[in-house]
Amino acid sequence: MEGYKLSREPVLTYQTSSIGMLKRRNLNFFYRAWAGSKEITKPVEDLPKYLEIQFPTKAYIDKVTLGQQSASCILLSAKAYHHKEFPRDCLCQLTPIESHKNDLFHTKAAILAANHEIDDDTAIYIGSHNISESAWGRIERKNSQLCIANYEVGIVFPPEKGSKRMKEEILEALAFTYPPAKYDQSDLPWIHEQHFT
């Protein structure tokens, strides 16, 4: 979306089934890349205002039809979660629509929208990228280069005049609700190594 001028600063909502070793400063760069502007600079402490990461809680996994044993593909390590730079305050609940309320998702989707309002300026991504440096790349050499370790595939529906209704239909077809609610204080993300019993 390089060169596209957004009329309002958007919120990036990222639904994922795996979370890598995330660091706040790298996520700030990740957001700027998604927003399509090198000029957007935001304080790292404001990250939860413009980045939401939808990831299943332990309570959610405990309720899925196939039980905890089906959640080995839902990955977040205890080491990553407890790292001092991990953005715990960006975590949001993965809430399924009624017809999928006991299902486990391995989907990945991103929605970039101002104030969670779907319009022509909204961008939607659906694909194989989890939210990790392995999937999206790692910034190196004093932010001068991007190291890409592997390849993923996805579809981006970019900002485009007359695209609002199509994007609303895409969101209606997803199995989870948007916008997400932040984790409650009592919520814990699913950490397989820690929670599988």
PDB file of C-alpha atoms in Angstrom:
ATOM      1  CA  MET A   1       0.000   0.000   0.000  1.00  0.00           C
ATOM      2  CA  GLU A   2       3.035   2.199  -0.494  1.00  0.00           C
ATOM      3  CA  GLY A   3       2.070   5.669  -1.569  1.00  0.00           C
ATOM      4  CA  TYR A   4      -1.586   5.376  -0.591  1.00  0.00           C
ATOM      5  CA  LYS A   5      -2.643   8.335   1.552  1.00  0.00           C
ATOM      6  CA  LEU A   6      -5.020   7.268   4.325  1.00  0.00           C
ATOM      7  CA  SER A   7      -7.553   9.913   5.298  1.00  0.00           C
ATOM      8  CA  ARG A   8      -7.506   8.839   8.975  1.00  0.00           C
ATOM      9  CA  GLU A   9      -5.022   6.907  11.081  1.00  0.00           C
ATOM     10  CA  PRO A  10      -6.195   3.289  11.175  1.00  0.00           C
ATOM     11  CA  VAL A  11      -6.181   0.508  13.740  1.00  0.00           C
ATOM     12  CA  LEU A  12      -4.559  -2.763  12.655  1.00  0.00           C
ATOM     13  CA  THR A  13      -6.410  -5.835  13.955  1.00  0.00           C
ATOM     14  CA  TYR A  14      -4.508  -9.066  13.408  1.00  0.00           C
ATOM     15  CA  GLN A  15      -6.148 -12.458  14.022  1.00  0.00           C
ATOM     16  CA  THR A  16      -3.549 -15.213  14.273  1.00  0.00           C
ATOM     17  CA  SER A  17      -3.022 -18.799  15.375  1.00  0.00           C
ATOM     18  CA  SER A  18       0.629 -18.357  16.335  1.00  0.00           C
ATOM     19  CA  ILE A  19       2.572 -15.505  17.863  1.00  0.00           C
ATOM     20  CA  GLY A  20       6.338 -15.283  17.646  1.00  0.00           C
ATOM     21  CA  MET A  21       8.866 -13.427  19.779  1.00  0.00           C
ATOM     22  CA  LEU A  22       7.262 -10.002  19.372  1.00  0.00           C
ATOM     23  CA  LYS A  23       8.960  -6.824  20.501  1.00  0.00           C
ATOM     24  CA  ARG A  24       7.193  -3.510  20.788  1.00  0.00           C
ATOM     25  CA  ARG A  25       9.695  -1.524  18.729  1.00  0.00           C
ATOM     26  CA  ASN A  26       9.492  -4.001  15.821  1.00  0.00           C
ATOM     27  CA  LEU A  27       5.697  -3.955  15.959  1.00  0.00           C
ATOM     28  CA  ASN A  28       5.785  -0.178  15.634  1.00  0.00           C
ATOM     29  CA  PHE A  29       7.666  -0.630  12.341  1.00  0.00           C
ATOM     30  CA  PHE A  30       5.245  -3.420  11.340  1.00  0.00           C
ATOM     31  CA  TYR A  31       2.292  -1.086  11.888  1.00  0.00           C
ATOM     32  CA  ARG A  32       3.884   1.712   9.856  1.00  0.00           C
ATOM     33  CA  ALA A  33       4.501  -0.701   6.983  1.00  0.00           C
ATOM     34  CA  TRP A  34       0.863  -1.810   7.088  1.00  0.00           C
ATOM     35  CA  ALA A  35      -0.402   1.759   7.226  1.00  0.00           C
ATOM     36  CA  GLY A  36       1.578   2.471   4.061  1.00  0.00           C
ATOM     37  CA  SER A  37       3.491   5.473   5.299  1.00  0.00           C
ATOM     38  CA  LYS A  38       7.048   6.056   6.434  1.00  0.00           C
ATOM     39  CA  GLU A  39       5.809   9.260   8.046  1.00  0.00           C
ATOM     40  CA  ILE A  40       3.531   7.700  10.669  1.00  0.00           C
ATOM     41  CA  THR A  41       5.423   7.732  13.931  1.00  0.00           C
ATOM     42  CA  LYS A  42       3.757   6.714  17.134  1.00  0.00           C
ATOM     43  CA  PRO A  43       5.152   6.311  20.640  1.00  0.00           C
ATOM     44  CA  VAL A  44       5.782   2.644  21.438  1.00  0.00           C
ATOM     45  CA  GLU A  45       3.746   2.997  24.641  1.00  0.00           C
ATOM     46  CA  ASP A  46       0.692   3.851  22.493  1.00  0.00           C
ATOM     47  CA  LEU A  47       0.877   0.501  20.660  1.00  0.00           C
ATOM     48  CA  PRO A  48      -2.408  -0.876  22.140  1.00  0.00           C
ATOM     49  CA  LYS A  49      -4.300   2.098  20.682  1.00  0.00           C
ATOM     50  CA  TYR A  50      -3.471   1.129  17.098  1.00  0.00           C
ATOM     51  CA  LEU A  51      -2.564  -2.593  17.146  1.00  0.00           C
ATOM     52  CA  GLU A  52      -4.870  -5.412  18.264  1.00  0.00           C
ATOM     53  CA  ILE A  53      -3.792  -9.057  18.240  1.00  0.00           C
ATOM     54  CA  GLN A  54      -6.659 -11.556  18.333  1.00  0.00           C
ATOM     55  CA  PHE A  55      -5.468 -14.798  19.909  1.00  0.00           C
ATOM     56  CA  PRO A  56      -7.348 -17.545  21.791  1.00  0.00           C
ATOM     57  CA  THR A  57      -7.424 -17.465  25.560  1.00  0.00           C
ATOM     58  CA  LYS A  58      -6.954 -20.553  27.708  1.00  0.00           C
ATOM     59  CA  ALA A  59     -10.658 -20.385  28.622  1.00  0.00           C
ATOM     60  CA  TYR A  60     -11.574 -20.420  24.927  1.00  0.00           C
ATOM     61  CA  ILE A  61      -9.405 -23.467  24.177  1.00  0.00           C
ATOM     62  CA  ASP A  62     -10.879 -25.287  27.181  1.00  0.00           C
ATOM     63  CA  LYS A  63     -14.338 -25.006  25.534  1.00  0.00           C
ATOM     64  CA  VAL A  64     -13.534 -26.137  21.968  1.00  0.00           C
ATOM     65  CA  THR A  65     -15.256 -29.303  20.782  1.00  0.00           C
ATOM     66  CA  LEU A  66     -12.087 -31.346  20.289  1.00  0.00           C
ATOM     67  CA  GLY A  67     -10.515 -30.145  23.535  1.00  0.00           C
ATOM     68  CA  GLN A  68      -7.009 -29.053  24.434  1.00  0.00           C
ATOM     69  CA  GLN A  69      -5.366 -31.846  22.432  1.00  0.00           C
ATOM     70  CA  SER A  70      -6.531 -30.127  19.229  1.00  0.00           C
ATOM     71  CA  ALA A  71      -4.667 -26.910  20.127  1.00  0.00           C
ATOM     72  CA  SER A  72      -1.105 -28.032  19.438  1.00  0.00           C
ATOM     73  CA  CYS A  73      -1.158 -25.778  16.347  1.00  0.00           C
ATOM     74  CA  ILE A  74      -2.002 -22.692  18.454  1.00  0.00           C
ATOM     75  CA  LEU A  75       1.430 -21.426  19.400  1.00  0.00           C
ATOM     76  CA  LEU A  76       2.732 -18.843  21.830  1.00  0.00           C
ATOM     77  CA  SER A  77       5.688 -19.757  24.009  1.00  0.00           C
ATOM     78  CA  ALA A  78       5.910 -18.865  27.682  1.00  0.00           C
ATOM     79  CA  LYS A  79       9.318 -17.327  26.950  1.00  0.00           C
ATOM     80  CA  ALA A  80       7.833 -14.980  24.346  1.00  0.00           C
ATOM     81  CA  TYR A  81       4.796 -14.072  26.465  1.00  0.00           C
ATOM     82  CA  HIS A  82       6.859 -13.254  29.571  1.00  0.00           C
ATOM     83  CA  HIS A  83       9.509 -11.259  27.684  1.00  0.00           C
ATOM     84  CA  LYS A  84       9.594  -7.657  28.928  1.00  0.00           C
ATOM     85  CA  GLU A  85       8.921  -6.270  25.423  1.00  0.00           C
ATOM     86  CA  PHE A  86       5.987  -8.584  24.609  1.00  0.00           C
ATOM     87  CA  PRO A  87       2.855  -6.485  23.884  1.00  0.00           C
ATOM     88  CA  ARG A  88       0.480  -8.166  26.372  1.00  0.00           C
ATOM     89  CA  ASP A  89      -1.711  -5.061  26.355  1.00  0.00           C
ATOM     90  CA  CYS A  90      -2.402  -5.561  22.618  1.00  0.00           C
ATOM     91  CA  LEU A  91      -3.988  -9.001  23.081  1.00  0.00           C
ATOM     92  CA  CYS A  92      -7.662  -9.265  22.200  1.00  0.00           C
ATOM     93  CA  GLN A  93     -10.199 -12.021  22.568  1.00  0.00           C
ATOM     94  CA  LEU A  94     -10.924 -14.326  19.678  1.00  0.00           C
ATOM     95  CA  THR A  95     -14.721 -14.447  19.733  1.00  0.00           C
ATOM     96  CA  PRO A  96     -16.353 -16.791  17.206  1.00  0.00           C
ATOM     97  CA  ILE A  97     -19.657 -16.170  15.526  1.00  0.00           C
ATOM     98  CA  GLU A  98     -22.498 -18.327  16.884  1.00  0.00           C
ATOM     99  CA  SER A  99     -22.219 -21.052  14.236  1.00  0.00           C
ATOM    100  CA  HIS A 100     -18.535 -21.578  15.112  1.00  0.00           C
ATOM    101  CA  LYS A 101     -18.683 -21.018  18.878  1.00  0.00           C
ATOM    102  CA  ASN A 102     -16.916 -24.290  19.775  1.00  0.00           C
ATOM    103  CA  ASP A 103     -14.505 -24.398  16.830  1.00  0.00           C
ATOM    104  CA  LEU A 104     -10.753 -23.932  16.839  1.00  0.00           C
ATOM    105  CA  PHE A 105      -9.349 -21.604  14.172  1.00  0.00           C
ATOM    106  CA  HIS A 106      -6.089 -21.835  12.286  1.00  0.00           C
ATOM    107  CA  THR A 107      -6.887 -18.768  10.213  1.00  0.00           C
ATOM    108  CA  LYS A 108      -4.857 -15.614   9.846  1.00  0.00           C
ATOM    109  CA  ALA A 109      -6.423 -12.305   8.896  1.00  0.00           C
ATOM    110  CA  ALA A 110      -5.644  -8.626   9.248  1.00  0.00           C
ATOM    111  CA  ILE A 111      -7.987  -5.663   9.049  1.00  0.00           C
ATOM    112  CA  LEU A 112      -6.708  -2.094   8.772  1.00  0.00           C
ATOM    113  CA  ALA A 113      -9.529   0.369   9.415  1.00  0.00           C
ATOM    114  CA  ALA A 114      -9.972   3.753  11.048  1.00  0.00           C
ATOM    115  CA  ASN A 115     -12.087   3.449  14.207  1.00  0.00           C
ATOM    116  CA  HIS A 116     -13.043  -0.111  13.147  1.00  0.00           C
ATOM    117  CA  GLU A 117     -15.275   1.393  10.432  1.00  0.00           C
ATOM    118  CA  ILE A 118     -15.233  -0.549   7.184  1.00  0.00           C
ATOM    119  CA  ASP A 119     -15.047   1.788   4.189  1.00  0.00           C
ATOM    120  CA  ASP A 120     -13.148   2.256   0.930  1.00  0.00           C
ATOM    121  CA  ASP A 121      -9.964   3.029   2.889  1.00  0.00           C
ATOM    122  CA  THR A 122     -10.067  -0.326   4.725  1.00  0.00           C
ATOM    123  CA  ALA A 123      -7.471  -2.965   3.852  1.00  0.00           C
ATOM    124  CA  ILE A 124      -8.029  -6.673   4.541  1.00  0.00           C
ATOM    125  CA  TYR A 125      -5.497  -9.485   4.410  1.00  0.00           C
ATOM    126  CA  ILE A 126      -6.255 -13.224   4.532  1.00  0.00           C
ATOM    127  CA  GLY A 127      -3.445 -15.739   4.223  1.00  0.00           C
ATOM    128  CA  SER A 128      -0.858 -17.938   5.892  1.00  0.00           C
ATOM    129  CA  HIS A 129       1.201 -15.353   7.793  1.00  0.00           C
ATOM    130  CA  ASN A 130       1.141 -15.629  11.562  1.00  0.00           C
ATOM    131  CA  ILE A 131       2.247 -12.550  13.449  1.00  0.00           C
ATOM    132  CA  SER A 132       5.939 -13.300  13.756  1.00  0.00           C
ATOM    133  CA  GLU A 133       9.279 -12.243  12.360  1.00  0.00           C
ATOM    134  CA  SER A 134       9.547 -15.659  10.710  1.00  0.00           C
ATOM    135  CA  ALA A 135       6.435 -14.925   8.672  1.00  0.00           C
ATOM    136  CA  TRP A 136       6.854 -11.201   7.936  1.00  0.00           C
ATOM    137  CA  GLY A 137      10.608 -10.662   8.214  1.00  0.00           C
ATOM    138  CA  ARG A 138      13.036  -9.159  10.700  1.00  0.00           C
ATOM    139  CA  ILE A 139      14.467  -5.640  10.637  1.00  0.00           C
ATOM    140  CA  GLU A 140      18.275  -5.655  10.774  1.00  0.00           C
ATOM    141  CA  ARG A 141      21.313  -3.408  10.456  1.00  0.00           C
ATOM    142  CA  LYS A 142      19.933  -0.387  12.274  1.00  0.00           C
ATOM    143  CA  ASN A 143      16.576  -0.587  10.474  1.00  0.00           C
ATOM    144  CA  SER A 144      18.244  -0.488   7.048  1.00  0.00           C
ATOM    145  CA  GLN A 145      17.239  -3.939   5.768  1.00  0.00           C
ATOM    146  CA  LEU A 146      14.571  -6.598   6.065  1.00  0.00           C
ATOM    147  CA  CYS A 147      15.664 -10.223   6.450  1.00  0.00           C
ATOM    148  CA  ILE A 148      13.052 -12.686   5.168  1.00  0.00           C
ATOM    149  CA  ALA A 149      13.537 -16.254   6.427  1.00  0.00           C
ATOM    150  CA  ASN A 150      10.636 -18.033   4.738  1.00  0.00           C
ATOM    151  CA  TYR A 151       7.731 -17.447   2.396  1.00  0.00           C
ATOM    152  CA  GLU A 152       4.018 -17.245   3.043  1.00  0.00           C
ATOM    153  CA  VAL A 153       1.072 -16.534   0.786  1.00  0.00           C
ATOM    154  CA  GLY A 154      -1.964 -14.337   1.175  1.00  0.00           C
ATOM    155  CA  ILE A 155      -4.455 -12.033  -0.499  1.00  0.00           C
ATOM    156  CA  VAL A 156      -4.702  -8.308   0.214  1.00  0.00           C
ATOM    157  CA  PHE A 157      -7.815  -6.314  -0.560  1.00  0.00           C
ATOM    158  CA  PRO A 158      -6.317  -2.795  -0.589  1.00  0.00           C
ATOM    159  CA  PRO A 159      -7.915   0.601  -0.146  1.00  0.00           C
ATOM    160  CA  GLU A 160      -9.917   1.181  -3.296  1.00  0.00           C
ATOM    161  CA  LYS A 161     -12.765   3.428  -4.337  1.00  0.00           C
ATOM    162  CA  GLY A 162     -16.098   1.591  -4.318  1.00  0.00           C
ATOM    163  CA  SER A 163     -14.793  -1.397  -2.308  1.00  0.00           C
ATOM    164  CA  LYS A 164     -16.684  -0.866   0.959  1.00  0.00           C
ATOM    165  CA  ARG A 165     -19.499  -3.377   0.338  1.00  0.00           C
ATOM    166  CA  MET A 166     -17.111  -6.099  -0.856  1.00  0.00           C
ATOM    167  CA  LYS A 167     -15.042  -5.688   2.309  1.00  0.00           C
ATOM    168  CA  GLU A 168     -18.130  -5.819   4.516  1.00  0.00           C
ATOM    169  CA  GLU A 169     -19.049  -9.115   2.824  1.00  0.00           C
ATOM    170  CA  ILE A 170     -15.561 -10.514   3.424  1.00  0.00           C
ATOM    171  CA  LEU A 171     -15.824  -9.715   7.132  1.00  0.00           C
ATOM    172  CA  GLU A 172     -19.302 -11.245   7.297  1.00  0.00           C
ATOM    173  CA  ALA A 173     -17.836 -14.491   5.914  1.00  0.00           C
ATOM    174  CA  LEU A 174     -15.180 -14.748   8.634  1.00  0.00           C
ATOM    175  CA  ALA A 175     -15.847 -17.083  11.560  1.00  0.00           C
ATOM    176  CA  PHE A 176     -14.939 -14.537  14.253  1.00  0.00           C
ATOM    177  CA  THR A 177     -16.367 -11.209  15.326  1.00  0.00           C
ATOM    178  CA  TYR A 178     -14.890  -7.809  14.535  1.00  0.00           C
ATOM    179  CA  PRO A 179     -13.965  -5.539  16.209  1.00  0.00           C
ATOM    180  CA  PRO A 180     -12.457  -7.548  19.059  1.00  0.00           C
ATOM    181  CA  ALA A 181     -12.633  -6.949  22.796  1.00  0.00           C
ATOM    182  CA  LYS A 182      -9.425  -6.553  24.760  1.00  0.00           C
ATOM    183  CA  TYR A 183      -8.437  -9.350  27.137  1.00  0.00           C
ATOM    184  CA  ASP A 184      -9.979  -9.045  30.579  1.00  0.00           C
ATOM    185  CA  GLN A 185      -7.554  -8.851  33.498  1.00  0.00           C
ATOM    186  CA  SER A 186      -8.232 -12.515  34.272  1.00  0.00           C
ATOM    187  CA  ASP A 187      -7.657 -13.699  30.676  1.00  0.00           C
ATOM    188  CA  LEU A 188      -4.531 -15.649  29.803  1.00  0.00           C
ATOM    189  CA  PRO A 189      -3.472 -16.513  26.256  1.00  0.00           C
ATOM    190  CA  TRP A 190      -3.283 -20.203  25.377  1.00  0.00           C
ATOM    191  CA  ILE A 191       0.294 -21.356  25.986  1.00  0.00           C
ATOM    192  CA  HIS A 192       0.411 -25.044  25.035  1.00  0.00           C
ATOM    193  CA  GLU A 193       3.543 -25.917  27.001  1.00  0.00           C
ATOM    194  CA  GLN A 194       2.043 -24.372  30.119  1.00  0.00           C
ATOM    195  CA  HIS A 195      -1.665 -25.145  29.874  1.00  0.00           C
ATOM    196  CA  PHE A 196      -1.954 -28.541  28.159  1.00  0.00           C
ATOM    197  CA  THR A 197      -3.037 -31.084  30.766  1.00  0.00           C
TER     198      THR A 197
END
